[in-house]
Amino acid sequence: MHPWLLLLLPLHVLASNGRPRGVSPELAARYVPTRKGSSQVWQCLDGSQTIDWSAVNDDFCDCPDGSDEPGTSACPNNRFFCVNEGHIGSYIPSSRVNDGLCEPECCDGSDEAPGVCPNVCKEVGEAYRERVKAEQKLRKTGSKIRSTYLAFAQKEKKRLEQELAQTEQEIAVREKEVARLKDLVEHTESLSAAALEVRKQSPLYQSLMTHVTALKSLQREYKKHLEREQALGDILDNLRTGYNPNYQDMAVLEAVRGWEHLAGLPHINDVAKDDEKAEEGSDEDTDEEEEEEEDGLWSELQLEHQLDELLGTDYDALLIEHDKHIGAPASPTSILYNLSVYLPDALVPQFEALRDQFVSWLEAIGLAKASPDTSADTSRLQKTLSDAEHSLGLTRKEKEDKEKELQRLFDPEWYGAEGEWKKLHGTCLDKEVGDYIYEVCLFDEARQKPVKGGSTFSLGHFEGWNNAAGVDKGTPEYYRKQRYSRGAKCWNGPQRSVTLDMSCGTENALLSVAEPEKCEYEFKITSPALCLPLSAAEEKGYRKEEL
């Protein structure tokens, strides 16, 4: 049959699989005529009226809803279904049917009269399947990398929880220390400098000072020995690696062998033969030579790292605390000095004037001894207290930061519900474009740096994810865009900003940079964090394609 003869047939006769032209498989069951007498009739999809079956696809709109013309452009706002056998069926607006143009969505050419558009669905379908297969392979590889990001987030959770527990314990210790120091300061203020000097003459304090001097001396000598041992070790290492065994110098050979035994090293001639075995042997020898330390004695590591802290002990404060512990009596006038702590600030000057006058009167009649100014005695303790309070504040701030970090870990507005973005925090990606290097450090800042040197401009700081209308938080679409704003101001323009257009990839990479609007940049980024695992149906199709 010639193609032009097909034009003589009713259009609905040209349909495939017994359904009218332009009807999708989902609606095929509703496009079945019924017999009324000797003729066939059909009811509009909205049920408004019944028409002759021959009026379906006759290029005239009979039904109010236009459902009688699925394969023509007679009714406005209709959709035409392209079967696209060998590829994927798709819809096009009915206004594009029989317009003489070959629509790419209809690779079978069914939107036009026969012979107008070629059927290229086989080629298009094969290319599409290859593309889908490549995308699925990319997702499959990327999702494996993404799974390591999820595992990292779980480890971070455990780490933060452990560190928070330790920080809380540290805060409790520091709070006790601050309370102790405050108590010491108050107690010290009631002691005179002379009384403190008297207490320093006690045998206990003098013995402590002697021990401190001895420890400092031992520390000095210990450091000298370490330096000397290091120097000797370097000399013997050079001898070990540089001597010629062919000279048969037994003195040198004995020195090398002795050093290797002492240092737990393999013989230099055997290193290349079996490194691992020699190292294991040396470890065993070293372990055998290690002597078991006595209980309570410090290890070499403690001597190296904790001795300075011990020598930095505030012995004056310890003396005062000891004095308080054994119940040493306070000075007769100390209660007068301590009362000012409990008075309103407005009354303190008058009280101190009266107090000094009263104390002077007591000293004059011999009921109290003159006491020098105690401010010098308390200054050191005040500084120690201030340092302790500062450390406590830093530790509390550290706790707040860790709590915030833990809260953000599985927050959809930060690192994702599964924490997949946490590992990439601070990861910097860059690309050279023209005279500039564009860089973005994820969750931090985007920058523009001149290649040949010059000022670096901030393009913006992390603001959030995709905030477009209709995009729900936590969805894949939500994580396909990141916004960076409040960058350096452009000359005669707005503040610079960046939008990251992100997609699945096996690498974290910055692919391209564009500036669609003045000082508004668009970076195209790939990341495994966006590679979601294949669904069960996709995985089944992927394996089938592989076979």
Coordinates of C-alpha atoms in Angstrom, one line a residue:
M1 CA 0.0 0.0 0.0
H2 CA 1.3 3.5 -0.9
P3 CA 1.7 5.9 2.1
W4 CA -0.6 8.4 0.5
L5 CA -3.4 5.9 0.5
L6 CA -3.3 5.9 4.3
L7 CA -4.5 9.4 4.3
L8 CA -7.9 8.2 3.0
L9 CA -8.5 6.1 6.1
P10 CA -10.0 7.5 9.3
L11 CA -7.2 8.6 11.7
H12 CA -8.4 6.4 14.5
V13 CA -7.8 3.4 12.3
L14 CA -4.1 4.2 12.2
A15 CA -3.8 3.5 16.0
S16 CA -1.5 0.7 17.3
N17 CA -2.7 -2.2 19.4
G18 CA -6.3 -1.5 18.7
R19 CA -6.4 1.9 20.5
P20 CA -7.0 5.2 18.8
R21 CA -4.0 7.3 17.7
G22 CA -2.6 9.5 20.5
V23 CA -4.1 7.5 23.4
S24 CA -1.8 6.3 26.2
P25 CA -1.8 2.6 27.4
E26 CA -3.3 3.8 30.7
L27 CA -6.4 5.2 29.0
A28 CA -6.7 2.5 26.3
A29 CA -9.5 0.7 28.2
R30 CA -11.7 3.8 28.1
Y31 CA -11.4 4.1 24.3
V32 CA -13.6 1.1 23.5
P33 CA -16.8 1.7 21.4
T34 CA -20.2 0.2 22.4
R35 CA -22.9 -1.0 20.0
K36 CA -26.1 1.0 19.8
G37 CA -28.4 -0.6 17.3
S38 CA -26.5 -1.0 14.1
S39 CA -23.9 1.6 14.9
Q40 CA -21.0 2.0 17.3
V41 CA -21.0 4.8 19.8
W42 CA -18.5 6.2 22.4
Q43 CA -19.0 8.2 25.6
C44 CA -16.8 11.3 26.3
L45 CA -14.4 10.7 29.2
D46 CA -16.3 13.3 31.3
G47 CA -19.5 11.5 30.6
S48 CA -21.2 14.6 29.2
Q49 CA -22.4 13.1 25.9
T50 CA -22.3 10.1 23.6
I51 CA -21.0 10.4 20.0
D52 CA -20.5 8.1 17.1
W53 CA -17.3 6.1 17.3
S54 CA -16.4 7.4 13.8
A55 CA -16.3 11.0 15.3
V56 CA -13.2 10.0 17.4
N57 CA -10.1 11.6 15.9
D58 CA -12.1 13.1 13.0
D59 CA -10.3 16.5 13.5
F60 CA -13.4 18.1 15.0
C61 CA -13.9 18.7 18.7
D62 CA -17.2 17.1 19.8
C63 CA -16.7 16.5 23.5
P64 CA -16.5 19.5 25.9
D65 CA -13.4 18.0 27.5
G66 CA -11.7 17.4 24.1
S67 CA -11.3 13.7 24.9
D68 CA -12.7 12.6 21.4
E69 CA -9.6 14.1 19.7
P70 CA -6.5 12.5 21.4
G71 CA -4.7 12.2 18.0
T72 CA -5.4 15.6 16.4
S73 CA -4.9 19.2 17.2
A74 CA -8.6 20.0 17.0
C75 CA -9.2 20.4 20.7
P76 CA -7.1 22.9 22.8
N77 CA -5.1 21.9 25.8
N78 CA -5.0 18.2 24.9
R79 CA -2.0 15.9 25.1
F80 CA -0.9 13.5 22.4
F81 CA 0.8 10.2 23.4
C82 CA 3.7 9.1 21.3
V83 CA 4.1 5.3 21.5
N84 CA 7.8 5.4 20.6
E85 CA 8.2 1.6 20.2
G86 CA 11.8 0.7 21.0
H87 CA 12.2 3.7 23.3
I88 CA 10.0 5.3 25.9
G89 CA 6.5 6.7 25.3
S90 CA 6.0 10.4 25.9
Y91 CA 3.4 13.2 25.7
I92 CA 3.5 16.3 23.7
P93 CA 0.9 19.2 23.5
S94 CA -1.8 18.5 20.9
S95 CA -1.1 21.8 19.3
R96 CA 2.2 20.3 18.0
V97 CA 0.4 17.4 16.2
N98 CA 0.3 17.6 12.4
D99 CA 2.2 20.9 12.3
G100 CA 4.8 19.5 9.9
L101 CA 7.6 19.5 12.4
C102 CA 9.3 16.4 13.7
E103 CA 9.2 16.5 17.5
P104 CA 12.2 14.9 19.3
E105 CA 9.8 13.5 21.9
C106 CA 8.1 11.5 19.2
C107 CA 11.0 9.6 17.8
D108 CA 8.5 7.3 15.9
G109 CA 7.1 10.3 14.0
S110 CA 3.5 9.4 15.0
D111 CA 2.6 13.0 15.7
E112 CA 2.7 13.7 11.9
A113 CA 1.1 12.0 8.9
P114 CA 2.9 8.8 7.7
G115 CA 6.0 9.5 5.7
V116 CA 6.6 13.0 7.1
C117 CA 9.0 12.0 10.0
P118 CA 11.2 9.0 10.1
N119 CA 11.0 6.5 12.9
V120 CA 14.4 6.8 14.7
C121 CA 13.3 5.2 18.0
K122 CA 15.7 2.2 17.6
E123 CA 18.7 4.5 17.5
V124 CA 17.3 6.9 20.1
G125 CA 16.4 4.1 22.4
E126 CA 19.8 2.4 22.1
A127 CA 21.6 5.7 22.9
Y128 CA 19.2 6.3 25.8
R129 CA 19.8 2.9 27.3
E130 CA 23.5 3.4 27.0
R131 CA 23.3 6.7 28.7
V132 CA 21.1 5.3 31.5
K133 CA 23.5 2.4 31.9
A134 CA 26.4 4.8 32.2
E135 CA 24.5 6.9 34.7
Q136 CA 23.6 3.8 36.8
K137 CA 27.2 2.6 36.7
L138 CA 28.3 6.1 37.9
R139 CA 25.7 6.0 40.7
K140 CA 26.7 2.5 41.7
T141 CA 30.3 3.5 42.1
G142 CA 29.6 6.8 43.7
S143 CA 27.1 5.3 46.2
K144 CA 29.9 3.0 47.4
I145 CA 32.0 6.1 48.2
R146 CA 29.0 7.8 49.7
S147 CA 28.6 4.8 52.1
T148 CA 32.1 5.6 53.5
Y149 CA 30.8 9.2 54.1
L150 CA 27.9 7.7 56.1
A151 CA 30.3 5.5 58.1
F152 CA 32.4 8.6 58.8
A153 CA 29.4 10.4 60.2
Q154 CA 28.6 7.6 62.6
K155 CA 32.2 7.6 63.8
E156 CA 32.0 11.3 64.2
K157 CA 28.9 10.9 66.3
K158 CA 30.6 8.4 68.6
R159 CA 33.7 10.7 68.8
L160 CA 31.7 13.8 69.7
E161 CA 29.6 11.9 72.3
Q162 CA 32.8 10.6 74.0
E163 CA 34.5 14.0 73.8
L164 CA 31.4 15.7 75.3
A165 CA 31.4 13.2 78.2
Q166 CA 35.0 14.0 78.8
T167 CA 34.5 17.7 78.5
E168 CA 31.6 17.5 81.0
Q169 CA 33.9 15.7 83.5
E170 CA 36.6 18.3 82.8
I171 CA 34.2 21.1 83.5
A172 CA 33.2 19.5 86.8
V173 CA 36.9 19.3 87.8
R174 CA 37.6 22.9 86.8
E175 CA 34.5 24.1 88.6
K176 CA 35.8 22.5 91.8
E177 CA 39.2 24.0 91.2
V178 CA 37.7 27.5 90.7
A179 CA 35.7 27.1 93.9
R180 CA 38.8 25.9 95.8
L181 CA 40.8 28.9 94.5
K182 CA 38.1 31.3 95.4
D183 CA 38.1 29.9 98.9
L184 CA 41.9 30.2 99.1
V185 CA 41.8 33.8 97.9
E186 CA 39.3 34.7 100.6
H187 CA 41.3 32.9 103.2
T188 CA 44.6 34.5 102.0
E189 CA 43.2 38.0 102.2
S190 CA 42.8 37.4 106.0
L191 CA 46.5 36.6 106.3
S192 CA 49.3 39.1 106.5
A193 CA 52.5 38.9 104.5
A194 CA 54.5 38.5 107.7
A195 CA 52.3 35.6 108.8
L196 CA 52.8 33.9 105.5
E197 CA 56.6 34.4 105.7
V198 CA 56.5 32.8 109.2
R199 CA 54.7 29.8 107.8
K200 CA 57.3 29.5 104.9
Q201 CA 59.9 28.8 107.6
S202 CA 58.2 25.6 108.5
P203 CA 60.3 22.4 108.0
L204 CA 57.6 21.0 105.7
Y205 CA 57.7 24.0 103.3
Q206 CA 61.5 24.1 103.4
S207 CA 61.6 20.4 102.5
L208 CA 59.3 21.0 99.6
M209 CA 61.5 23.8 98.3
T210 CA 64.6 21.5 98.6
H211 CA 62.7 18.8 96.6
V212 CA 61.8 21.3 94.0
T213 CA 65.4 22.4 93.6
A214 CA 66.5 18.8 93.3
L215 CA 63.8 18.1 90.7
K216 CA 64.9 21.0 88.6
S217 CA 68.5 19.9 88.8
L218 CA 67.6 16.4 87.9
Q219 CA 65.5 17.7 85.0
R220 CA 68.4 19.7 83.7
E221 CA 70.8 16.8 83.9
Y222 CA 68.2 14.5 82.3
K223 CA 67.9 16.8 79.3
K224 CA 71.7 16.9 79.0
H225 CA 71.8 13.1 78.9
L226 CA 69.0 13.0 76.3
E227 CA 70.9 15.4 74.1
R228 CA 74.1 13.5 74.6
E229 CA 72.4 10.2 73.9
Q230 CA 70.9 11.6 70.7
A231 CA 74.3 12.9 69.5
L232 CA 75.9 9.5 70.2
G233 CA 73.1 7.8 68.5
D234 CA 73.5 9.9 65.4
I235 CA 77.3 9.2 65.3
L236 CA 76.7 5.4 65.6
D237 CA 73.9 5.5 63.0
N238 CA 76.3 7.1 60.6
L239 CA 79.0 4.6 61.4
R240 CA 76.5 1.7 61.0
T241 CA 75.3 2.8 57.6
G242 CA 78.7 4.1 56.3
Y243 CA 81.3 1.6 57.3
N244 CA 82.8 -0.9 54.9
P245 CA 82.5 -4.5 56.2
N246 CA 85.1 -5.7 53.7
Y247 CA 87.9 -4.0 55.7
Q248 CA 87.3 -6.6 58.5
D249 CA 87.9 -3.9 61.2
M250 CA 86.8 -5.9 64.2
A251 CA 86.7 -2.8 66.5
V252 CA 84.3 -1.1 64.1
L253 CA 82.2 -4.2 63.6
E254 CA 82.0 -4.8 67.3
A255 CA 80.9 -1.2 67.8
V256 CA 78.2 -1.5 65.1
R257 CA 77.0 -4.9 66.5
G258 CA 76.8 -3.4 70.0
W259 CA 74.8 -0.4 68.9
E260 CA 72.4 -2.6 66.9
H261 CA 71.8 -4.8 69.9
L262 CA 71.4 -1.8 72.3
A263 CA 69.0 0.1 69.9
G264 CA 67.1 -3.0 68.9
L265 CA 68.1 -2.6 65.2
P266 CA 68.5 -5.4 62.6
H267 CA 72.0 -5.9 61.3
I268 CA 72.6 -3.5 58.4
N269 CA 73.6 -6.3 56.0
D270 CA 70.3 -8.1 56.7
V271 CA 67.9 -5.1 56.2
A272 CA 67.4 -5.5 52.5
K273 CA 66.9 -9.3 52.8
D274 CA 64.0 -9.4 55.2
D275 CA 62.9 -6.1 56.6
E276 CA 59.7 -7.3 58.2
K277 CA 61.3 -10.3 59.9
A278 CA 64.2 -8.2 61.2
E279 CA 61.8 -5.6 62.6
E280 CA 59.6 -8.2 64.3
G281 CA 62.8 -9.7 65.9
S282 CA 64.0 -6.4 67.0
D283 CA 60.6 -5.6 68.6
E284 CA 60.8 -8.9 70.5
D285 CA 64.3 -8.2 71.7
T286 CA 63.3 -4.7 72.8
D287 CA 60.3 -6.1 74.6
E288 CA 62.5 -8.6 76.4
E289 CA 64.9 -6.0 77.5
E290 CA 62.2 -3.7 78.9
E291 CA 62.3 -3.8 82.7
E292 CA 59.2 -3.8 84.7
E293 CA 58.8 -0.5 86.4
E294 CA 58.2 -0.3 90.2
D295 CA 54.7 0.7 91.3
G296 CA 54.4 4.5 91.7
L297 CA 57.6 5.4 89.8
W298 CA 57.2 7.7 86.8
S299 CA 57.7 6.5 83.3
E300 CA 60.0 8.2 80.7
L301 CA 56.9 9.7 79.1
Q302 CA 55.7 11.2 82.4
L303 CA 59.1 12.6 83.1
E304 CA 59.1 14.2 79.7
H305 CA 55.6 15.7 79.7
Q306 CA 54.5 16.1 83.3
L307 CA 57.6 17.2 85.2
D308 CA 57.2 20.8 84.0
E309 CA 53.6 20.9 85.2
L310 CA 54.7 19.5 88.6
L311 CA 57.5 22.1 88.9
G312 CA 55.0 24.8 88.1
T313 CA 52.9 24.1 91.2
D314 CA 51.9 27.1 93.3
Y315 CA 53.5 26.1 96.6
D316 CA 52.4 29.3 98.4
A317 CA 48.8 28.4 97.6
L318 CA 49.5 24.8 98.8
L319 CA 50.9 26.2 102.0
I320 CA 47.9 28.4 102.6
E321 CA 45.6 25.5 101.8
H322 CA 47.5 23.3 104.2
D323 CA 47.3 26.0 106.8
K324 CA 43.6 26.1 106.4
H325 CA 43.4 22.3 106.5
I326 CA 45.1 22.0 109.8
G327 CA 43.0 24.8 111.3
A328 CA 45.6 27.6 111.7
P329 CA 44.1 30.6 113.5
A330 CA 43.3 33.7 111.5
S331 CA 44.6 37.1 112.5
P332 CA 42.6 39.0 115.2
T333 CA 41.6 41.7 112.7
S334 CA 40.8 39.4 109.7
I335 CA 37.1 39.4 110.5
L336 CA 37.1 43.1 110.1
Y337 CA 38.6 42.9 106.7
N338 CA 36.3 40.2 105.5
L339 CA 33.1 42.0 106.5
S340 CA 33.5 44.3 103.5
V341 CA 32.7 41.4 101.3
Y342 CA 29.1 41.2 102.7
L343 CA 28.3 44.9 102.6
P344 CA 26.7 46.8 99.7
D345 CA 29.2 48.6 97.4
A346 CA 27.9 52.0 98.4
L347 CA 28.8 51.4 102.1
V348 CA 32.2 49.8 101.5
P349 CA 34.3 53.1 101.5
Q350 CA 32.8 54.4 104.8
F351 CA 33.2 50.9 106.4
E352 CA 36.9 50.7 105.3
A353 CA 37.6 54.2 106.7
L354 CA 36.1 53.3 110.1
R355 CA 37.8 49.9 110.1
D356 CA 41.2 51.3 109.5
Q357 CA 40.6 53.9 112.3
F358 CA 39.5 51.2 114.7
V359 CA 42.4 48.9 113.9
S360 CA 44.8 51.8 114.4
W361 CA 43.3 52.4 117.8
L362 CA 43.7 48.7 118.7
E363 CA 47.3 48.8 117.7
A364 CA 47.9 51.9 119.7
I365 CA 46.7 50.4 122.9
G366 CA 48.5 47.1 122.2
L367 CA 45.4 44.9 121.6
A368 CA 46.4 44.1 117.9
K369 CA 49.7 43.9 116.0
A370 CA 50.3 46.0 112.9
S371 CA 49.7 44.1 109.7
P372 CA 51.2 45.1 106.4
D373 CA 49.1 45.3 103.2
T374 CA 48.0 41.9 102.1
S375 CA 47.5 42.8 98.4
A376 CA 50.9 41.5 97.4
D377 CA 50.1 38.2 99.1
T378 CA 46.9 37.7 97.2
S379 CA 47.9 39.0 93.7
R380 CA 49.4 35.7 92.7
L381 CA 46.4 33.7 93.9
Q382 CA 44.1 36.2 92.2
K383 CA 46.0 35.6 88.9
T384 CA 45.8 31.8 89.4
L385 CA 42.0 32.2 90.0
S386 CA 41.6 34.4 87.0
D387 CA 43.5 31.8 84.8
A388 CA 41.4 29.0 86.2
E389 CA 38.1 30.9 85.5
H390 CA 39.3 31.7 82.0
S391 CA 40.1 28.0 81.4
L392 CA 36.7 27.0 82.7
G393 CA 35.1 29.5 80.3
L394 CA 37.1 28.0 77.4
T395 CA 36.1 24.5 78.3
R396 CA 32.4 25.5 78.5
K397 CA 32.7 27.2 75.1
E398 CA 34.3 24.0 73.8
K399 CA 31.4 22.0 75.1
E400 CA 28.9 24.3 73.4
D401 CA 30.8 24.0 70.1
K402 CA 30.8 20.2 70.3
E403 CA 27.0 20.1 71.1
K404 CA 26.3 22.4 68.1
E405 CA 28.5 20.2 65.9
L406 CA 26.7 17.0 67.1
Q407 CA 23.3 18.7 66.6
R408 CA 24.3 19.6 63.0
L409 CA 25.7 16.2 62.2
F410 CA 22.3 14.7 61.1
D411 CA 20.4 18.0 60.5
P412 CA 18.9 18.1 57.0
E413 CA 19.8 21.8 56.8
W414 CA 23.4 21.0 57.4
Y415 CA 25.1 17.7 56.8
G416 CA 22.0 15.7 55.7
A417 CA 19.7 13.3 57.5
E418 CA 22.4 10.6 57.2
G419 CA 25.3 12.9 57.8
E420 CA 26.6 12.3 54.3
W421 CA 28.1 15.8 53.9
K422 CA 30.0 15.9 57.2
K423 CA 33.2 14.4 55.8
L424 CA 33.3 17.1 53.1
H425 CA 33.2 20.0 55.6
G426 CA 36.1 22.2 54.7
T427 CA 37.0 20.3 51.5
C428 CA 38.3 22.9 49.0
L429 CA 37.8 22.5 45.3
D430 CA 39.3 24.9 42.7
K431 CA 39.5 25.5 39.0
E432 CA 41.6 28.0 37.0
V433 CA 39.5 30.0 34.5
G434 CA 41.2 32.7 32.6
D435 CA 43.2 35.0 34.8
Y436 CA 41.6 33.7 38.1
I437 CA 41.5 30.6 40.3
Y438 CA 38.0 30.0 41.6
E439 CA 37.8 28.1 44.9
V440 CA 35.1 26.9 47.2
C441 CA 35.6 25.3 50.6
L442 CA 32.4 23.5 51.3
F443 CA 30.4 24.9 54.2
D444 CA 32.9 27.7 54.6
E445 CA 33.7 30.2 51.9
A446 CA 34.1 30.7 48.1
R447 CA 37.0 32.8 46.8
Q448 CA 38.4 34.4 43.6
K449 CA 42.2 34.5 43.4
P450 CA 44.3 36.1 40.6
V451 CA 46.7 33.7 38.9
K452 CA 49.5 36.2 38.7
G453 CA 49.1 37.5 42.2
G454 CA 47.0 40.2 43.7
S455 CA 44.0 40.6 46.1
T456 CA 41.8 37.7 46.8
F457 CA 38.1 38.4 46.8
S458 CA 35.5 36.6 48.9
L459 CA 32.6 35.4 46.8
G460 CA 30.5 34.5 49.7
H461 CA 30.1 32.4 52.9
F462 CA 27.9 29.3 53.2
E463 CA 24.3 30.2 53.7
G464 CA 22.3 27.1 53.1
W465 CA 20.9 24.6 50.6
N466 CA 18.3 24.9 47.8
N467 CA 15.6 27.3 48.9
A468 CA 13.6 27.3 45.7
A469 CA 9.8 27.2 46.0
G470 CA 8.4 23.7 46.0
V471 CA 11.7 22.0 47.1
D472 CA 11.4 20.1 50.4
K473 CA 14.2 19.9 52.9
G474 CA 16.1 16.7 52.8
T475 CA 15.1 15.7 49.3
P476 CA 17.7 14.9 46.6
E477 CA 16.7 18.1 44.8
Y478 CA 17.3 20.0 48.0
Y479 CA 21.0 19.0 48.0
R480 CA 21.6 19.8 44.3
K481 CA 22.3 23.4 45.1
Q482 CA 24.3 25.2 47.8
R483 CA 24.2 29.0 48.3
Y484 CA 27.1 31.2 49.4
S485 CA 26.4 34.9 50.0
R486 CA 27.7 38.1 51.6
G487 CA 30.9 38.1 49.6
A488 CA 33.0 41.2 48.8
K489 CA 31.0 44.0 47.3
C490 CA 31.5 44.5 43.5
W491 CA 32.5 47.9 42.3
N492 CA 29.2 49.7 41.5
G493 CA 27.4 46.4 42.0
P494 CA 26.0 44.0 44.6
Q495 CA 27.8 41.8 47.0
R496 CA 29.3 38.7 45.4
S497 CA 27.5 35.4 45.7
V498 CA 27.8 31.8 44.4
T499 CA 25.4 29.0 43.7
L500 CA 26.8 25.5 43.5
D501 CA 25.0 23.4 40.9
M502 CA 25.8 19.9 42.2
S503 CA 25.4 16.4 40.7
C504 CA 26.5 12.8 41.3
G505 CA 30.1 12.0 40.5
T506 CA 32.8 9.7 41.6
E507 CA 35.0 12.7 42.6
N508 CA 34.6 15.9 44.5
A509 CA 35.5 18.3 41.7
L510 CA 34.8 21.8 40.4
L511 CA 34.0 21.4 36.7
S512 CA 33.1 24.9 35.5
V513 CA 32.5 28.5 36.5
A514 CA 30.0 30.9 35.0
E515 CA 28.8 34.4 35.8
P516 CA 25.2 34.6 34.5
E517 CA 24.6 37.9 36.3
K518 CA 27.0 40.5 37.4
C519 CA 28.9 39.2 40.5
E520 CA 26.6 36.2 40.8
Y521 CA 28.5 33.1 40.0
E522 CA 27.5 29.5 39.3
F523 CA 29.9 26.6 40.0
K524 CA 29.2 23.2 38.6
I525 CA 30.3 20.6 41.2
T526 CA 30.3 16.8 41.3
S527 CA 30.3 14.8 44.5
P528 CA 29.8 11.1 45.5
A529 CA 27.6 12.5 48.4
L530 CA 24.8 13.0 45.8
C531 CA 25.1 9.4 44.4
L532 CA 22.1 7.6 45.9
P533 CA 22.1 3.8 45.8
L534 CA 20.1 2.2 43.1
S535 CA 16.6 1.0 43.9
A536 CA 15.7 -2.7 43.8
A537 CA 14.1 -2.2 40.3
E538 CA 17.1 -0.2 39.1
E539 CA 19.6 -2.7 40.4
K540 CA 17.7 -5.5 38.7
G541 CA 17.7 -3.6 35.4
Y542 CA 21.3 -2.8 35.8
R543 CA 22.3 -6.4 36.3
K544 CA 20.2 -7.4 33.4
E545 CA 21.9 -4.9 31.2
E546 CA 25.3 -6.2 32.4
L547 CA 24.4 -9.7 31.4

